[in-house]
mmCIF file with all atom_site columns, C-alpha atoms in Angstrom:
data_model
loop_
_atom_site.group_PDB
_atom_site.id
_atom_site.type_symbol
_atom_site.label_atom_id
_atom_site.label_alt_id
_atom_site.label_comp_id
_atom_site.label_asym_id
_atom_site.label_entity_id
_atom_site.label_seq_id
_atom_site.pdbx_PDB_ins_code
_atom_site.Cartn_x
_atom_site.Cartn_y
_atom_site.Cartn_z
_atom_site.occupancy
_atom_site.B_iso_or_equiv
_atom_site.pdbx_formal_charge
_atom_site.auth_seq_id
_atom_site.auth_comp_id
_atom_site.auth_asym_id
_atom_site.auth_atom_id
_atom_site.pdbx_PDB_model_num
ATOM 1   C CA . MET A 1 1   ? 166.158 143.621 89.033 1.00 0.00 ? 1114 MET A CA 1
ATOM 2   C CA . PHE A 1 2   ? 162.855 143.585 87.321 1.00 0.00 ? 1115 PHE A CA 1
ATOM 3   C CA . SER A 1 3   ? 160.416 146.481 88.463 1.00 0.00 ? 1116 SER A CA 1
ATOM 4   C CA . LEU A 1 4   ? 156.739 145.707 88.087 1.00 0.00 ? 1117 LEU A CA 1
ATOM 5   C CA . PHE A 1 5   ? 156.086 149.320 88.930 1.00 0.00 ? 1118 PHE A CA 1
ATOM 6   C CA . PHE A 1 6   ? 158.163 150.666 86.047 1.00 0.00 ? 1119 PHE A CA 1
ATOM 7   C CA . PHE A 1 7   ? 156.615 148.085 83.672 1.00 0.00 ? 1120 PHE A CA 1
ATOM 8   C CA . ALA A 1 8   ? 153.034 149.201 84.884 1.00 0.00 ? 1121 ALA A CA 1
ATOM 9   C CA . ARG A 1 9   ? 153.821 152.943 84.340 1.00 0.00 ? 1122 ARG A CA 1
ATOM 10  C CA . LEU A 1 10  ? 155.229 152.269 80.853 1.00 0.00 ? 1123 LEU A CA 1
ATOM 11  C CA . THR A 1 11  ? 152.150 150.194 79.968 1.00 0.00 ? 1124 THR A CA 1
ATOM 12  C CA . PHE A 1 12  ? 149.867 152.878 81.151 1.00 0.00 ? 1125 PHE A CA 1
ATOM 13  C CA . LEU A 1 13  ? 151.849 155.494 79.182 1.00 0.00 ? 1126 LEU A CA 1
ATOM 14  C CA . THR A 1 14  ? 151.468 153.279 76.130 1.00 0.00 ? 1127 THR A CA 1
ATOM 15  C CA . GLY A 1 15  ? 147.761 153.136 76.767 1.00 0.00 ? 1128 GLY A CA 1
ATOM 16  C CA . LEU A 1 16  ? 147.426 156.836 76.650 1.00 0.00 ? 1129 LEU A CA 1
ATOM 17  C CA . PHE A 1 17  ? 149.379 156.907 73.358 1.00 0.00 ? 1130 PHE A CA 1
ATOM 18  C CA . PHE A 1 18  ? 146.931 154.207 72.245 1.00 0.00 ? 1131 PHE A CA 1
ATOM 19  C CA . GLY A 1 19  ? 143.969 156.344 73.089 1.00 0.00 ? 1132 GLY A CA 1
ATOM 20  C CA . VAL A 1 20  ? 145.571 159.205 71.032 1.00 0.00 ? 1133 VAL A CA 1
ATOM 21  C CA . SER A 1 21  ? 146.237 156.851 68.128 1.00 0.00 ? 1134 SER A CA 1
ATOM 22  C CA . TRP A 1 22  ? 142.674 155.584 68.058 1.00 0.00 ? 1135 TRP A CA 1
ATOM 23  C CA . GLY A 1 23  ? 141.438 159.141 68.252 1.00 0.00 ? 1136 GLY A CA 1
ATOM 24  C CA . LEU A 1 24  ? 143.552 160.172 65.254 1.00 0.00 ? 1137 LEU A CA 1
ATOM 25  C CA . LEU A 1 25  ? 141.913 157.555 63.142 1.00 0.00 ? 1138 LEU A CA 1
ATOM 26  C CA . PHE A 1 26  ? 138.384 159.298 63.615 1.00 0.00 ? 1139 PHE A CA 1
ATOM 27  C CA . ILE A 1 27  ? 139.231 162.899 63.346 1.00 0.00 ? 1140 ILE A CA 1
ATOM 28  C CA . ASP A 1 28  ? 140.666 165.062 60.615 1.00 0.00 ? 1141 ASP A CA 1
ATOM 29  C CA . HIS A 1 29  ? 143.929 166.672 61.582 1.00 0.00 ? 1142 HIS A CA 1
ATOM 30  C CA . ASN A 1 30  ? 146.743 168.638 60.013 1.00 0.00 ? 1143 ASN A CA 1
ATOM 31  C CA . LEU A 1 31  ? 149.469 167.114 62.050 1.00 0.00 ? 1144 LEU A CA 1
ATOM 32  C CA . PRO A 1 32  ? 152.850 166.315 60.437 1.00 0.00 ? 1145 PRO A CA 1
ATOM 33  C CA . SER A 1 33  ? 153.174 162.891 59.096 1.00 0.00 ? 1146 SER A CA 1
ATOM 34  C CA . ASP A 1 34  ? 156.235 162.097 61.193 1.00 0.00 ? 1147 ASP A CA 1
ATOM 35  C CA . LEU A 1 35  ? 154.325 162.848 64.355 1.00 0.00 ? 1148 LEU A CA 1
ATOM 36  C CA . VAL A 1 36  ? 151.355 160.876 63.379 1.00 0.00 ? 1149 VAL A CA 1
ATOM 37  C CA . SER A 1 37  ? 153.471 157.703 62.419 1.00 0.00 ? 1150 SER A CA 1
ATOM 38  C CA . THR A 1 38  ? 155.349 158.025 65.704 1.00 0.00 ? 1151 THR A CA 1
ATOM 39  C CA . LEU A 1 39  ? 152.145 158.116 67.766 1.00 0.00 ? 1152 LEU A CA 1
ATOM 40  C CA . LEU A 1 40  ? 150.587 155.149 65.753 1.00 0.00 ? 1153 LEU A CA 1
ATOM 41  C CA . THR A 1 41  ? 153.675 153.108 66.317 1.00 0.00 ? 1154 THR A CA 1
ATOM 42  C CA . ILE A 1 42  ? 153.793 153.748 70.031 1.00 0.00 ? 1155 ILE A CA 1
ATOM 43  C CA . GLY A 1 43  ? 150.139 153.308 70.516 1.00 0.00 ? 1156 GLY A CA 1
ATOM 44  C CA . PHE A 1 44  ? 149.371 150.374 68.224 1.00 0.00 ? 1157 PHE A CA 1
ATOM 45  C CA . GLY A 1 45  ? 152.875 148.598 68.085 1.00 0.00 ? 1158 GLY A CA 1
ATOM 46  C CA . MET A 1 46  ? 153.984 148.838 71.633 1.00 0.00 ? 1159 MET A CA 1
ATOM 47  C CA . GLY A 1 47  ? 150.453 148.345 72.839 1.00 0.00 ? 1160 GLY A CA 1
ATOM 48  C CA . ALA A 1 48  ? 150.080 144.960 71.061 1.00 0.00 ? 1161 ALA A CA 1
ATOM 49  C CA . VAL A 1 49  ? 153.246 143.827 72.999 1.00 0.00 ? 1162 VAL A CA 1
ATOM 50  C CA . LEU A 1 50  ? 152.916 145.522 76.381 1.00 0.00 ? 1163 LEU A CA 1
ATOM 51  C CA . PHE A 1 51  ? 149.210 145.228 77.211 1.00 0.00 ? 1164 PHE A CA 1
ATOM 52  C CA . PRO A 1 52  ? 148.881 141.456 76.952 1.00 0.00 ? 1165 PRO A CA 1
ATOM 53  C CA . SER A 1 53  ? 152.344 140.798 78.436 1.00 0.00 ? 1166 SER A CA 1
ATOM 54  C CA . PHE A 1 54  ? 151.484 143.087 81.543 1.00 0.00 ? 1167 PHE A CA 1
ATOM 55  C CA . ALA A 1 55  ? 148.187 141.152 81.991 1.00 0.00 ? 1168 ALA A CA 1
ATOM 56  C CA . LEU A 1 56  ? 149.902 137.784 81.834 1.00 0.00 ? 1169 LEU A CA 1
ATOM 57  C CA . LEU A 1 57  ? 152.605 138.925 84.233 1.00 0.00 ? 1170 LEU A CA 1
ATOM 58  C CA . CYS A 1 58  ? 149.995 140.334 86.794 1.00 0.00 ? 1171 CYS A CA 1
ATOM 59  C CA . GLY A 1 59  ? 147.985 137.153 86.433 1.00 0.00 ? 1172 GLY A CA 1
ATOM 60  C CA . TRP A 1 60  ? 151.146 135.097 87.082 1.00 0.00 ? 1173 TRP A CA 1
ATOM 61  C CA . TYR A 1 61  ? 152.116 137.230 90.151 1.00 0.00 ? 1174 TYR A CA 1
ATOM 62  C CA . ALA A 1 62  ? 148.512 136.974 91.425 1.00 0.00 ? 1175 ALA A CA 1
ATOM 63  C CA . CYS A 1 63  ? 148.353 133.180 91.115 1.00 0.00 ? 1176 CYS A CA 1
ATOM 64  C CA . ARG A 1 64  ? 151.665 132.837 92.893 1.00 0.00 ? 1177 ARG A CA 1
ATOM 65  C CA . GLY A 1 65  ? 150.551 135.361 95.717 1.00 0.00 ? 1178 GLY A CA 1
ATOM 66  C CA . LYS A 1 66  ? 153.407 137.758 94.998 1.00 0.00 ? 1179 LYS A CA 1
ATOM 67  C CA . LEU A 1 67  ? 151.422 140.658 93.582 1.00 0.00 ? 1180 LEU A CA 1
ATOM 68  C CA . ARG A 1 68  ? 150.965 142.174 96.983 1.00 0.00 ? 1181 ARG A CA 1
ATOM 69  C CA . SER A 1 69  ? 154.720 142.323 97.613 1.00 0.00 ? 1182 SER A CA 1
ATOM 70  C CA . HIS A 1 70  ? 155.213 144.716 94.626 1.00 0.00 ? 1183 HIS A CA 1
ATOM 71  C CA . PRO A 1 71  ? 154.632 148.425 95.209 1.00 0.00 ? 1184 PRO A CA 1
ATOM 72  C CA . VAL A 1 72  ? 151.974 148.704 92.389 1.00 0.00 ? 1185 VAL A CA 1
ATOM 73  C CA . SER A 1 73  ? 148.833 150.624 92.977 1.00 0.00 ? 1186 SER A CA 1
ATOM 74  C CA . ARG A 1 74  ? 145.585 149.069 92.018 1.00 0.00 ? 1187 ARG A CA 1
ATOM 75  C CA . TRP A 1 75  ? 144.340 151.919 89.984 1.00 0.00 ? 1188 TRP A CA 1
ATOM 76  C CA . LEU A 1 76  ? 147.435 151.403 87.753 1.00 0.00 ? 1189 LEU A CA 1
ATOM 77  C CA . ILE A 1 77  ? 146.742 147.601 87.282 1.00 0.00 ? 1190 ILE A CA 1
ATOM 78  C CA . ILE A 1 78  ? 143.079 148.101 86.705 1.00 0.00 ? 1191 ILE A CA 1
ATOM 79  C CA . GLY A 1 79  ? 143.836 151.012 84.183 1.00 0.00 ? 1192 GLY A CA 1
ATOM 80  C CA . ASN A 1 80  ? 146.167 148.791 82.257 1.00 0.00 ? 1193 ASN A CA 1
ATOM 81  C CA . LEU A 1 81  ? 143.612 145.964 82.283 1.00 0.00 ? 1194 LEU A CA 1
ATOM 82  C CA . ILE A 1 82  ? 141.120 148.525 80.919 1.00 0.00 ? 1195 ILE A CA 1
ATOM 83  C CA . TRP A 1 83  ? 143.498 149.551 78.134 1.00 0.00 ? 1196 TRP A CA 1
ATOM 84  C CA . LEU A 1 84  ? 143.905 145.918 77.137 1.00 0.00 ? 1197 LEU A CA 1
ATOM 85  C CA . ILE A 1 85  ? 140.112 145.441 76.991 1.00 0.00 ? 1198 ILE A CA 1
ATOM 86  C CA . LEU A 1 86  ? 139.937 148.664 74.742 1.00 0.00 ? 1199 LEU A CA 1
ATOM 87  C CA . PHE A 1 87  ? 142.812 147.275 72.607 1.00 0.00 ? 1200 PHE A CA 1
ATOM 88  C CA . ILE A 1 88  ? 140.921 143.945 72.078 1.00 0.00 ? 1201 ILE A CA 1
ATOM 89  C CA . THR A 1 89  ? 137.865 145.914 71.227 1.00 0.00 ? 1202 THR A CA 1
ATOM 90  C CA . PHE A 1 90  ? 139.889 147.793 68.663 1.00 0.00 ? 1203 PHE A CA 1
ATOM 91  C CA . ILE A 1 91  ? 141.253 144.563 67.150 1.00 0.00 ? 1204 ILE A CA 1
ATOM 92  C CA . LEU A 1 92  ? 137.728 143.146 66.897 1.00 0.00 ? 1205 LEU A CA 1
ATOM 93  C CA . PHE A 1 93  ? 136.465 146.382 65.368 1.00 0.00 ? 1206 PHE A CA 1
ATOM 94  C CA . LEU A 1 94  ? 139.249 146.332 62.717 1.00 0.00 ? 1207 LEU A CA 1
ATOM 95  C CA . ASN A 1 95  ? 138.392 142.694 61.824 1.00 0.00 ? 1208 ASN A CA 1
ATOM 96  C CA . GLY A 1 96  ? 134.678 143.165 61.942 1.00 0.00 ? 1209 GLY A CA 1
ATOM 97  C CA . PRO A 1 97  ? 132.423 142.582 58.846 1.00 0.00 ? 1210 PRO A CA 1
ATOM 98  C CA . TYR A 1 98  ? 131.324 146.139 58.451 1.00 0.00 ? 1211 TYR A CA 1
ATOM 99  C CA . TYR A 1 99  ? 134.733 147.808 58.680 1.00 0.00 ? 1212 TYR A CA 1
ATOM 100 C CA . HIS A 1 100 ? 135.685 147.453 55.114 1.00 0.00 ? 1213 HIS A CA 1
ATOM 101 C CA . GLN A 1 101 ? 132.435 148.274 53.535 1.00 0.00 ? 1214 GLN A CA 1
ATOM 102 C CA . PRO A 1 102 ? 131.634 151.632 52.057 1.00 0.00 ? 1215 PRO A CA 1
#
């Protein structure tokens, strides 16, 4: 059986990795390259799949009126939606006109 609570926790944990990955792009670090590539893959790769799919699934359940029947707290849903907004901001930042200029 599908567990929305597990999916919400997985998405929130991916959001935390996304925040770390975004932070790694702005600071100088001496971390091993294997660790950095793992963090970037979890943060950006899984985030690209999980953030929109969780938002669509919550929207689908909310439209059908079944969101209240699942034991998912509001802060977890709102936190995941905030991660989605930050991810969209990151995508727009990467594709902005001033990102690739010196």
